[in-house]
Amino acid sequence: MQPQRERPRVLLIAEAANPEWSSVPLVGWSHAEALAKVVDAHLVTQVRNRRAILAAGLEEGRDFTSIDSEAVARTAWRVGEMLRGSKGKGKSWTIVQALSSVSYYYFEHLVWKQFGRRIKAGEFDVVHRLTPLSPASQSKLAGLCRRAGTPFVLGPLNGGLPWPKGWGQVRSAEREWLSRARDAHRLLPAYRSTRRNSAAILVGSRAAWDDLPAKYRDKAVYLPENAIDPKRFPTPTPRRASTPVRLVFMGRLVPLKCVDVVLEAAAPFLRSGAMTFDILGDGPQRQELEQLAESEGIAGAVTFHGMLDHSQLAGVLERSDVLAFPSIHEFGGAVVLEAMAMGVVPMVVDYGGPGELASPGTGFLVELGDRPALVARYRELLERIAREPSTIDGLRDAAIRRARSLFTWDAKARQVLEVYRWVLGQRPDKPDFAMPMPDLQEAGAAAS
């Protein structure tokens, strides 16, 4: 058992970590920033993030190191853009991940070249790879760290969610032809060694847990990768729902998000004035969705805001009631937590990440079916809310409590610290945060 330090020394590897971007880079940055409050952290990231991290106040050399892997990363990006084609902008996520995984090998090579001597000298208690999140990105660092006697923590990993049956047309529209071979990453040379040599594997969803071979689950800890920064989403003022009920959607306007499902399901209530619908985000499907709103006769009740900065986003959320988010293939779902933190009740498909971030006590988990079934289920719920808006008031308060208590970056950092303590032998039992995480009252009842 290693002696317990007050603050473990951790080398955080986050190839994608940027406070000015969204998606995975913002996850990498937010996670690293929160961990730096509870451990002595040094962040290693790709050079494209350098300017934004300097602007955030970190000092290069002392707080972080940027690695210039552009010789390979830029080429991989260009090949990806070529393969996606003009019609694949904002789509073909699997192609992007596959090519990013290739360039990541080179990034890790440069990380070891710069930090290998220090790792072998014992300057770090733990090496933790925060990003990439994709299970397709393997790590030779895991084995190098193990041989150096330094625990390597991997993740959170998230992926492995199968495309649902009955949605082949949407899959084709997303140009996700490579996803048919999604298990091919298991054949990569470092797939088994990455998992075998990791001291702990953070797993971001049930799908990722199921995707992990059973022989590695004794070192796996369930921990969703998404969280919220309360500074970005201020505590909402108390409010109660009334007519018109305000629906909101946040995200890329691409086929898999199924915004068209909400437009069709909510059309009677939008036409009657019982509801309004704010659509936050942009993407290749926007024109098609605008045309659908026109053809349904609901354009006057639907507002397409495009891309908004966080201050504008928070303003729209503060006056919204229900997050209508019917995405059918969502690994994480950060927007679900952002909405909940602002008192917006989630109505999500119970498949993938959103159904694990929300709960029956904080929102509506809609059973996945084919498109007609999903439209019917959304319409049934919306009809109930239109008839009695107060239905969502109790859920609103519970959603705020769940997001702001269980899913802040500071809460996640404290959970990861327990994982570090476990791999360092400072606690005997593997941390268990439950899958999915229970609401606060459920956790209290279980503890008693």
CSV table of C-alpha atoms in Angstrom, one decimal:
chain,number,residue,atom,x,y,z
A,1,MET,CA,0.0,0.0,0.0
A,2,GLN,CA,1.4,3.3,-1.0
A,3,PRO,CA,1.7,6.1,1.5
A,4,GLN,CA,-1.3,8.5,1.2
A,5,ARG,CA,-0.4,12.0,0.0
A,6,GLU,CA,-2.7,14.8,0.8
A,7,ARG,CA,-3.0,15.5,-3.0
A,8,PRO,CA,-2.0,12.8,-5.5
A,9,ARG,CA,0.3,14.0,-8.3
A,10,VAL,CA,-1.6,13.3,-11.6
A,11,LEU,CA,-0.5,13.6,-15.2
A,12,LEU,CA,-3.8,14.3,-17.1
A,13,ILE,CA,-3.7,13.3,-20.7
A,14,ALA,CA,-6.4,15.1,-22.7
A,15,GLU,CA,-5.7,15.4,-26.3
A,16,ALA,CA,-8.9,17.3,-26.7
A,17,ALA,CA,-9.3,20.0,-23.9
A,18,ASN,CA,-10.5,23.5,-24.8
A,19,PRO,CA,-12.6,25.9,-22.7
A,20,GLU,CA,-13.8,27.8,-25.8
A,21,TRP,CA,-15.2,24.8,-27.8
A,22,SER,CA,-18.0,22.4,-27.2
A,23,SER,CA,-18.5,18.6,-27.1
A,24,VAL,CA,-15.5,16.4,-26.3
A,25,PRO,CA,-13.0,19.3,-26.0
A,26,LEU,CA,-15.2,21.1,-23.4
A,27,VAL,CA,-15.6,17.8,-21.5
A,28,GLY,CA,-11.8,17.3,-21.5
A,29,TRP,CA,-11.2,20.9,-20.3
A,30,SER,CA,-13.9,20.9,-17.7
A,31,HIS,CA,-12.9,17.6,-16.2
A,32,ALA,CA,-9.3,18.6,-16.0
A,33,GLU,CA,-10.1,22.0,-14.5
A,34,ALA,CA,-12.2,20.3,-11.8
A,35,LEU,CA,-9.6,17.7,-11.0
A,36,ALA,CA,-6.9,20.3,-10.6
A,37,LYS,CA,-8.9,21.5,-7.5
A,38,VAL,CA,-8.4,18.2,-5.7
A,39,VAL,CA,-5.1,16.8,-7.0
A,40,ASP,CA,-1.7,18.3,-8.1
A,41,ALA,CA,-2.4,18.1,-11.8
A,42,HIS,CA,-0.4,18.7,-14.9
A,43,LEU,CA,-2.4,18.7,-18.2
A,44,VAL,CA,-1.0,17.5,-21.4
A,45,THR,CA,-3.0,18.4,-24.5
A,46,GLN,CA,-2.8,19.0,-28.2
A,47,VAL,CA,-1.2,22.3,-29.5
A,48,ARG,CA,-4.5,23.4,-31.1
A,49,ASN,CA,-5.8,24.1,-27.5
A,50,ARG,CA,-2.8,26.1,-26.4
A,51,ARG,CA,-4.1,29.6,-27.0
A,52,ALA,CA,-7.5,29.0,-25.3
A,53,ILE,CA,-5.8,27.4,-22.3
A,54,LEU,CA,-3.4,30.3,-21.9
A,55,ALA,CA,-6.3,32.7,-22.2
A,56,ALA,CA,-8.0,30.8,-19.3
A,57,GLY,CA,-5.0,31.7,-17.1
A,58,LEU,CA,-2.9,28.5,-17.0
A,59,GLU,CA,0.8,28.8,-17.3
A,60,GLU,CA,2.6,26.6,-19.9
A,61,GLY,CA,5.3,24.4,-18.4
A,62,ARG,CA,3.9,24.8,-14.9
A,63,ASP,CA,0.2,23.9,-15.3
A,64,PHE,CA,0.1,22.3,-18.8
A,65,THR,CA,2.1,21.2,-21.8
A,66,SER,CA,1.0,21.4,-25.4
A,67,ILE,CA,2.1,18.7,-27.8
A,68,ASP,CA,2.4,19.5,-31.5
A,69,SER,CA,1.1,16.4,-33.3
A,70,GLU,CA,-0.3,18.5,-36.3
A,71,ALA,CA,1.9,16.7,-38.8
A,72,VAL,CA,-0.4,13.7,-38.5
A,73,ALA,CA,-3.6,15.2,-37.0
A,74,ARG,CA,-4.0,17.7,-39.8
A,75,THR,CA,-3.6,15.0,-42.4
A,76,ALA,CA,-6.2,12.8,-40.6
A,77,TRP,CA,-8.6,15.7,-40.5
A,78,ARG,CA,-8.3,16.4,-44.2
A,79,VAL,CA,-8.8,12.8,-45.1
A,80,GLY,CA,-11.9,12.7,-42.9
A,81,GLU,CA,-13.3,15.8,-44.6
A,82,MET,CA,-12.7,14.2,-48.0
A,83,LEU,CA,-14.4,10.9,-47.0
A,84,ARG,CA,-17.4,12.7,-45.4
A,85,GLY,CA,-17.9,14.8,-48.5
A,86,SER,CA,-20.0,18.0,-48.8
A,87,LYS,CA,-23.2,16.1,-47.8
A,88,GLY,CA,-21.5,14.6,-44.7
A,89,LYS,CA,-20.8,17.9,-42.9
A,90,GLY,CA,-22.0,17.5,-39.3
A,91,LYS,CA,-22.5,13.8,-39.9
A,92,SER,CA,-20.4,10.6,-40.3
A,93,TRP,CA,-19.3,10.6,-36.7
A,94,THR,CA,-17.8,7.1,-36.9
A,95,ILE,CA,-15.4,8.2,-39.7
A,96,VAL,CA,-14.3,11.1,-37.6
A,97,GLN,CA,-13.6,8.9,-34.6
A,98,ALA,CA,-11.7,6.3,-36.6
A,99,LEU,CA,-9.3,8.8,-38.2
A,100,SER,CA,-8.9,10.6,-34.9
A,101,SER,CA,-7.8,7.3,-33.3
A,102,VAL,CA,-5.1,6.9,-35.9
A,103,SER,CA,-3.6,10.4,-35.2
A,104,TYR,CA,-3.9,9.7,-31.4
A,105,TYR,CA,-1.2,7.0,-31.6
A,106,TYR,CA,1.2,9.7,-32.8
A,107,PHE,CA,0.1,12.1,-30.1
A,108,GLU,CA,0.8,9.5,-27.4
A,109,HIS,CA,4.2,8.7,-28.9
A,110,LEU,CA,5.1,12.4,-28.5
A,111,VAL,CA,3.7,12.4,-24.9
A,112,TRP,CA,5.9,9.5,-23.9
A,113,LYS,CA,8.9,11.0,-25.6
A,114,GLN,CA,8.5,14.2,-23.5
A,115,PHE,CA,7.2,12.7,-20.2
A,116,GLY,CA,8.4,9.1,-20.2
A,117,ARG,CA,11.6,9.8,-18.2
A,118,ARG,CA,9.6,11.6,-15.5
A,119,ILE,CA,7.0,8.9,-15.3
A,120,LYS,CA,9.7,6.3,-14.8
A,121,ALA,CA,11.3,8.5,-12.2
A,122,GLY,CA,8.1,8.4,-10.2
A,123,GLU,CA,7.2,12.1,-10.5
A,124,PHE,CA,3.5,11.2,-10.9
A,125,ASP,CA,1.4,9.0,-8.7
A,126,VAL,CA,-1.2,8.4,-11.5
A,127,VAL,CA,-1.4,8.9,-15.2
A,128,HIS,CA,-5.0,9.5,-16.3
A,129,ARG,CA,-6.2,9.6,-20.0
A,130,LEU,CA,-9.3,11.8,-20.0
A,131,THR,CA,-9.8,12.1,-23.8
A,132,PRO,CA,-10.4,10.6,-26.3
A,133,LEU,CA,-13.6,9.2,-25.0
A,134,SER,CA,-14.0,6.8,-27.8
A,135,PRO,CA,-13.2,3.1,-27.0
A,136,ALA,CA,-11.7,2.9,-30.5
A,137,SER,CA,-8.7,5.0,-29.4
A,138,GLN,CA,-6.2,2.6,-27.9
A,139,SER,CA,-3.3,3.5,-25.7
A,140,LYS,CA,0.3,2.3,-25.6
A,141,LEU,CA,0.9,4.6,-22.6
A,142,ALA,CA,-1.1,2.1,-20.5
A,143,GLY,CA,1.6,-0.6,-20.9
A,144,LEU,CA,4.5,1.8,-20.6
A,145,CYS,CA,3.1,3.2,-17.4
A,146,ARG,CA,2.4,-0.2,-16.0
A,147,ARG,CA,6.0,-1.2,-16.6
A,148,ALA,CA,7.1,2.0,-14.9
A,149,GLY,CA,5.1,1.1,-11.9
A,150,THR,CA,2.6,4.1,-12.3
A,151,PRO,CA,-1.1,3.3,-12.3
A,152,PHE,CA,-2.8,4.3,-15.6
A,153,VAL,CA,-6.5,5.3,-15.4
A,154,LEU,CA,-8.5,5.2,-18.7
A,155,GLY,CA,-11.6,7.1,-19.4
A,156,PRO,CA,-14.4,7.8,-19.2
A,157,LEU,CA,-14.9,5.7,-22.3
A,158,ASN,CA,-18.3,6.0,-24.0
A,159,GLY,CA,-19.5,4.3,-27.1
A,160,GLY,CA,-20.7,0.9,-28.3
A,161,LEU,CA,-24.4,2.0,-28.5
A,162,PRO,CA,-25.9,-0.1,-31.4
A,163,TRP,CA,-28.1,1.6,-33.9
A,164,PRO,CA,-31.7,0.9,-33.0
A,165,LYS,CA,-33.7,-1.4,-35.3
A,166,GLY,CA,-36.2,0.3,-37.5
A,167,TRP,CA,-34.1,3.4,-38.0
A,168,GLY,CA,-32.0,2.3,-41.0
A,169,GLN,CA,-33.1,5.3,-43.0
A,170,VAL,CA,-31.8,7.7,-40.4
A,171,ARG,CA,-28.6,5.8,-40.2
A,172,SER,CA,-28.1,6.1,-43.9
A,173,ALA,CA,-29.0,9.8,-43.8
A,174,GLU,CA,-26.2,10.2,-41.2
A,175,ARG,CA,-23.8,8.5,-43.5
A,176,GLU,CA,-22.9,6.1,-40.8
A,177,TRP,CA,-21.9,3.2,-43.1
A,178,LEU,CA,-18.7,2.6,-41.0
A,179,SER,CA,-20.8,1.9,-37.9
A,180,ARG,CA,-21.8,-1.4,-39.3
A,181,ALA,CA,-18.2,-2.5,-38.5
A,182,ARG,CA,-18.3,-0.8,-35.1
A,183,ASP,CA,-16.7,-3.9,-33.4
A,184,ALA,CA,-13.7,-3.8,-35.7
A,185,HIS,CA,-11.8,-1.7,-33.1
A,186,ARG,CA,-11.5,-4.8,-31.0
A,187,LEU,CA,-9.1,-6.2,-33.6
A,188,LEU,CA,-6.7,-3.3,-33.2
A,189,PRO,CA,-3.3,-4.4,-31.8
A,190,ALA,CA,-3.6,-2.4,-28.6
A,191,TYR,CA,-7.2,-3.1,-27.8
A,192,ARG,CA,-6.6,-5.9,-25.2
A,193,SER,CA,-3.3,-4.5,-23.9
A,194,THR,CA,-4.9,-1.1,-23.2
A,195,ARG,CA,-7.5,-2.6,-21.0
A,196,ARG,CA,-5.2,-5.2,-19.5
A,197,ASN,CA,-2.6,-2.6,-18.5
A,198,SER,CA,-5.1,0.0,-17.1
A,199,ALA,CA,-5.4,0.0,-13.4
A,200,ALA,CA,-8.9,1.4,-13.6
A,201,ILE,CA,-11.4,2.0,-16.5
A,202,LEU,CA,-14.0,4.7,-16.2
A,203,VAL,CA,-17.1,3.7,-18.2
A,204,GLY,CA,-19.5,6.5,-19.3
A,205,SER,CA,-22.7,4.5,-20.0
A,206,ARG,CA,-24.5,1.2,-19.8
A,207,ALA,CA,-23.8,0.6,-23.5
A,208,ALA,CA,-20.0,1.2,-22.9
A,209,TRP,CA,-20.2,-1.2,-19.9
A,210,ASP,CA,-21.8,-3.9,-22.0
A,211,ASP,CA,-19.3,-3.2,-24.7
A,212,LEU,CA,-16.4,-3.9,-22.3
A,213,PRO,CA,-15.3,-7.5,-22.2
A,214,ALA,CA,-16.4,-9.1,-18.9
A,215,LYS,CA,-12.9,-10.0,-17.9
A,216,TYR,CA,-12.0,-6.3,-17.5
A,217,ARG,CA,-15.1,-5.2,-15.6
A,218,ASP,CA,-13.5,-5.9,-12.2
A,219,LYS,CA,-11.5,-2.8,-12.8
A,220,ALA,CA,-14.3,-0.7,-14.3
A,221,VAL,CA,-16.2,2.1,-12.6
A,222,TYR,CA,-19.4,3.5,-14.0
A,223,LEU,CA,-19.2,7.3,-14.3
A,224,PRO,CA,-21.0,9.3,-17.0
A,225,GLU,CA,-18.6,11.7,-18.8
A,226,ASN,CA,-20.9,14.7,-18.8
A,227,ALA,CA,-21.5,17.3,-16.1
A,228,ILE,CA,-22.4,20.9,-15.7
A,229,ASP,CA,-20.5,24.0,-14.7
A,230,PRO,CA,-22.8,26.0,-12.4
A,231,LYS,CA,-21.0,29.2,-13.4
A,232,ARG,CA,-22.2,28.8,-16.9
A,233,PHE,CA,-25.8,28.0,-15.9
A,234,PRO,CA,-26.9,30.2,-13.0
A,235,THR,CA,-29.5,28.9,-10.5
A,236,PRO,CA,-32.9,29.6,-12.1
A,237,THR,CA,-35.6,31.7,-10.4
A,238,PRO,CA,-38.6,29.6,-9.1
A,239,ARG,CA,-41.4,29.4,-11.7
A,240,ARG,CA,-44.5,27.4,-12.5
A,241,ALA,CA,-45.6,26.1,-15.9
A,242,SER,CA,-48.6,27.8,-17.6
A,243,THR,CA,-50.1,28.0,-21.1
A,244,PRO,CA,-48.4,28.3,-23.5
A,245,VAL,CA,-46.0,25.5,-22.4
A,246,ARG,CA,-42.5,26.3,-23.8
A,247,LEU,CA,-40.7,23.4,-25.4
A,248,VAL,CA,-37.0,23.7,-26.3
A,249,PHE,CA,-34.5,21.6,-28.2
A,250,MET,CA,-30.7,22.0,-28.0
A,251,GLY,CA,-28.2,20.3,-30.3
A,252,ARG,CA,-27.0,19.7,-33.9
A,253,LEU,CA,-29.8,19.7,-36.5
A,254,VAL,CA,-29.0,16.3,-38.0
A,255,PRO,CA,-31.2,13.3,-38.7
A,256,LEU,CA,-30.4,11.2,-35.6
A,257,LYS,CA,-31.6,14.0,-33.3
A,258,CYS,CA,-35.1,13.5,-34.7
A,259,VAL,CA,-36.3,17.1,-34.2
A,260,ASP,CA,-38.9,16.3,-36.9
A,261,VAL,CA,-40.5,13.8,-34.5
A,262,VAL,CA,-41.2,16.7,-32.0
A,263,LEU,CA,-42.5,19.0,-34.8
A,264,GLU,CA,-44.9,16.4,-35.9
A,265,ALA,CA,-45.9,15.2,-32.4
A,266,ALA,CA,-46.4,18.8,-31.1
A,267,ALA,CA,-48.1,20.2,-34.2
A,268,PRO,CA,-51.7,20.2,-32.8
A,269,PHE,CA,-50.6,22.0,-29.7
A,270,LEU,CA,-48.3,24.5,-31.5
A,271,ARG,CA,-51.2,25.3,-33.9
A,272,SER,CA,-53.7,25.9,-31.0
A,273,GLY,CA,-51.4,28.2,-29.1
A,274,ALA,CA,-51.0,25.7,-26.2
A,275,MET,CA,-47.3,25.4,-26.8
A,276,THR,CA,-44.3,27.2,-28.4
A,277,PHE,CA,-41.0,25.5,-29.5
A,278,ASP,CA,-37.5,27.1,-29.4
A,279,ILE,CA,-34.9,25.2,-31.4
A,280,LEU,CA,-31.3,26.0,-30.4
A,281,GLY,CA,-28.6,24.9,-32.7
A,282,ASP,CA,-27.7,24.6,-36.3
A,283,GLY,CA,-26.8,21.9,-38.9
A,284,PRO,CA,-27.4,20.5,-42.3
A,285,GLN,CA,-31.1,19.6,-41.5
A,286,ARG,CA,-32.2,23.1,-40.6
A,287,GLN,CA,-33.7,24.1,-44.0
A,288,GLU,CA,-35.7,20.8,-44.1
A,289,LEU,CA,-37.0,21.4,-40.6
A,290,GLU,CA,-38.0,24.9,-41.4
A,291,GLN,CA,-39.9,23.6,-44.4
A,292,LEU,CA,-41.6,21.0,-42.2
A,293,ALA,CA,-42.7,23.7,-39.8
A,294,GLU,CA,-44.2,25.7,-42.7
A,295,SER,CA,-46.0,22.7,-44.2
A,296,GLU,CA,-47.5,21.8,-40.7
A,297,GLY,CA,-48.8,25.4,-40.3
A,298,ILE,CA,-46.8,25.9,-37.1
A,299,ALA,CA,-44.0,28.2,-38.3
A,300,GLY,CA,-45.4,31.0,-36.1
A,301,ALA,CA,-45.0,29.0,-33.0
A,302,VAL,CA,-41.5,27.7,-33.8
A,303,THR,CA,-38.3,29.8,-33.5
A,304,PHE,CA,-35.0,28.6,-35.0
A,305,HIS,CA,-32.4,30.5,-33.0
A,306,GLY,CA,-29.3,29.0,-34.6
A,307,MET,CA,-26.1,28.8,-32.6
A,308,LEU,CA,-26.1,30.8,-29.3
A,309,ASP,CA,-23.3,31.5,-26.8
A,310,HIS,CA,-23.8,30.2,-23.3
A,311,SER,CA,-25.2,33.5,-21.9
A,312,GLN,CA,-27.9,33.5,-24.6
A,313,LEU,CA,-28.5,29.8,-24.1
A,314,ALA,CA,-29.1,30.2,-20.4
A,315,GLY,CA,-31.5,33.0,-21.1
A,316,VAL,CA,-33.7,30.9,-23.3
A,317,LEU,CA,-33.5,27.9,-20.9
A,318,GLU,CA,-34.6,30.1,-18.0
A,319,ARG,CA,-38.0,30.7,-19.6
A,320,SER,CA,-38.4,27.1,-21.0
A,321,ASP,CA,-40.5,24.3,-19.5
A,322,VAL,CA,-39.7,21.0,-21.3
A,323,LEU,CA,-36.6,19.8,-23.2
A,324,ALA,CA,-38.0,17.9,-26.1
A,325,PHE,CA,-34.9,15.8,-27.0
A,326,PRO,CA,-35.8,12.6,-29.0
A,327,SER,CA,-32.3,11.7,-30.2
A,328,ILE,CA,-32.2,8.0,-31.0
A,329,HIS,CA,-28.4,7.4,-30.9
A,330,GLU,CA,-26.9,9.6,-28.1
A,331,PHE,CA,-23.9,8.3,-26.2
A,332,GLY,CA,-23.8,11.1,-23.6
A,333,GLY,CA,-26.3,14.0,-23.7
A,334,ALA,CA,-24.7,17.0,-22.0
A,335,VAL,CA,-27.7,19.2,-23.0
A,336,VAL,CA,-29.9,17.1,-20.8
A,337,LEU,CA,-28.0,18.1,-17.7
A,338,GLU,CA,-27.7,21.7,-18.8
A,339,ALA,CA,-31.5,21.8,-19.3
A,340,MET,CA,-32.2,20.1,-15.9
A,341,ALA,CA,-29.8,22.5,-14.1
A,342,MET,CA,-31.9,25.4,-15.5
A,343,GLY,CA,-35.2,23.8,-14.4
A,344,VAL,CA,-36.2,22.5,-17.8
A,345,VAL,CA,-37.9,19.1,-17.5
A,346,PRO,CA,-36.3,16.5,-19.9
A,347,MET,CA,-38.4,14.4,-22.3
A,348,VAL,CA,-35.9,12.0,-23.7
A,349,VAL,CA,-35.7,8.7,-25.5
A,350,ASP,CA,-34.8,6.0,-23.0
A,351,TYR,CA,-31.9,4.7,-25.1
A,352,GLY,CA,-28.3,5.6,-24.6
A,353,GLY,CA,-27.0,8.4,-22.4
A,354,PRO,CA,-30.0,10.7,-21.9
A,355,GLY,CA,-32.0,8.0,-20.2
A,356,GLU,CA,-29.3,7.6,-17.6
A,357,LEU,CA,-28.8,11.3,-16.9
A,358,ALA,CA,-32.5,11.9,-16.4
A,359,SER,CA,-34.7,9.7,-14.2
A,360,PRO,CA,-38.4,8.9,-13.8
A,361,GLY,CA,-38.4,11.3,-10.9
A,362,THR,CA,-37.0,14.2,-12.8
A,363,GLY,CA,-38.4,13.9,-16.4
A,364,PHE,CA,-40.1,11.7,-19.0
A,365,LEU,CA,-38.2,8.7,-20.3
A,366,VAL,CA,-39.9,7.7,-23.6
A,367,GLU,CA,-39.7,4.1,-24.7
A,368,LEU,CA,-37.9,3.8,-28.1
A,369,GLY,CA,-39.8,2.3,-31.0
A,370,ASP,CA,-40.0,3.0,-34.7
A,371,ARG,CA,-40.7,6.5,-35.9
A,372,PRO,CA,-44.6,6.3,-35.9
A,373,ALA,CA,-44.4,4.8,-32.3
A,374,LEU,CA,-42.1,7.5,-31.1
A,375,VAL,CA,-44.3,10.3,-32.6
A,376,ALA,CA,-47.3,8.8,-30.9
A,377,ARG,CA,-45.6,8.5,-27.5
A,378,TYR,CA,-44.3,12.1,-27.6
A,379,ARG,CA,-47.7,13.3,-28.7
A,380,GLU,CA,-49.4,11.5,-25.8
A,381,LEU,CA,-47.1,13.0,-23.2
A,382,LEU,CA,-47.3,16.5,-24.8
A,383,GLU,CA,-51.1,16.3,-24.8
A,384,ARG,CA,-51.1,15.5,-21.1
A,385,ILE,CA,-48.8,18.5,-20.4
A,386,ALA,CA,-50.9,20.8,-22.6
A,387,ARG,CA,-54.0,19.8,-20.7
A,388,GLU,CA,-52.4,20.2,-17.3
A,389,PRO,CA,-49.1,22.2,-17.3
A,390,SER,CA,-48.7,21.8,-13.6
A,391,THR,CA,-47.7,18.2,-14.3
A,392,ILE,CA,-44.1,19.3,-14.8
A,393,ASP,CA,-43.8,21.5,-11.7
A,394,GLY,CA,-42.7,18.8,-9.3
A,395,LEU,CA,-40.3,17.3,-11.8
A,396,ARG,CA,-38.7,20.7,-12.4
A,397,ASP,CA,-37.5,21.1,-8.8
A,398,ALA,CA,-36.3,17.5,-8.7
A,399,ALA,CA,-34.4,17.9,-12.0
A,400,ILE,CA,-32.6,21.0,-10.6
A,401,ARG,CA,-31.6,19.0,-7.5
A,402,ARG,CA,-30.4,16.0,-9.5
A,403,ALA,CA,-28.2,18.0,-11.9
A,404,ARG,CA,-26.7,20.4,-9.4
A,405,SER,CA,-26.0,17.8,-6.7
A,406,LEU,CA,-24.9,14.7,-8.7
A,407,PHE,CA,-23.7,16.0,-12.0
A,408,THR,CA,-21.4,19.0,-11.4
A,409,TRP,CA,-17.8,18.9,-12.5
A,410,ASP,CA,-16.7,19.3,-8.9
A,411,ALA,CA,-18.8,16.3,-7.8
A,412,LYS,CA,-17.2,14.3,-10.6
A,413,ALA,CA,-13.7,15.3,-9.6
A,414,ARG,CA,-14.4,14.0,-6.0
A,415,GLN,CA,-15.6,10.7,-7.5
A,416,VAL,CA,-12.5,10.4,-9.7
A,417,LEU,CA,-10.3,11.2,-6.6
A,418,GLU,CA,-11.8,8.1,-5.0
A,419,VAL,CA,-10.8,6.0,-8.0
A,420,TYR,CA,-7.3,7.4,-7.7
A,421,ARG,CA,-7.3,6.4,-4.0
A,422,TRP,CA,-8.4,2.9,-5.0
A,423,VAL,CA,-5.7,2.3,-7.6
A,424,LEU,CA,-3.1,3.7,-5.2
A,425,GLY,CA,-4.2,1.2,-2.5
A,426,GLN,CA,-5.5,3.9,-0.2
A,427,ARG,CA,-9.0,2.4,0.0
A,428,PRO,CA,-9.7,-1.3,-0.1
A,429,ASP,CA,-12.9,-1.3,-2.1
A,430,LYS,CA,-13.6,-0.2,-5.7
A,431,PRO,CA,-15.9,2.9,-5.8
A,432,ASP,CA,-19.4,2.2,-6.8
A,433,PHE,CA,-21.6,5.2,-7.8
A,434,ALA,CA,-24.5,2.9,-9.1
A,435,MET,CA,-25.7,2.5,-12.7
A,436,PRO,CA,-27.5,4.7,-13.4
A,437,MET,CA,-27.0,7.1,-10.5
A,438,PRO,CA,-30.1,7.2,-8.3
A,439,ASP,CA,-31.9,10.4,-7.3
A,440,LEU,CA,-30.8,11.8,-4.0
A,441,GLN,CA,-33.8,10.4,-2.0
A,442,GLU,CA,-33.3,7.0,-3.6
A,443,ALA,CA,-29.6,7.0,-2.6
A,444,GLY,CA,-30.6,8.0,0.9
A,445,ALA,CA,-33.2,5.2,1.2
A,446,ALA,CA,-30.7,2.7,-0.1
A,447,ALA,CA,-28.1,3.8,2.4
A,448,SER,CA,-30.5,3.4,5.3
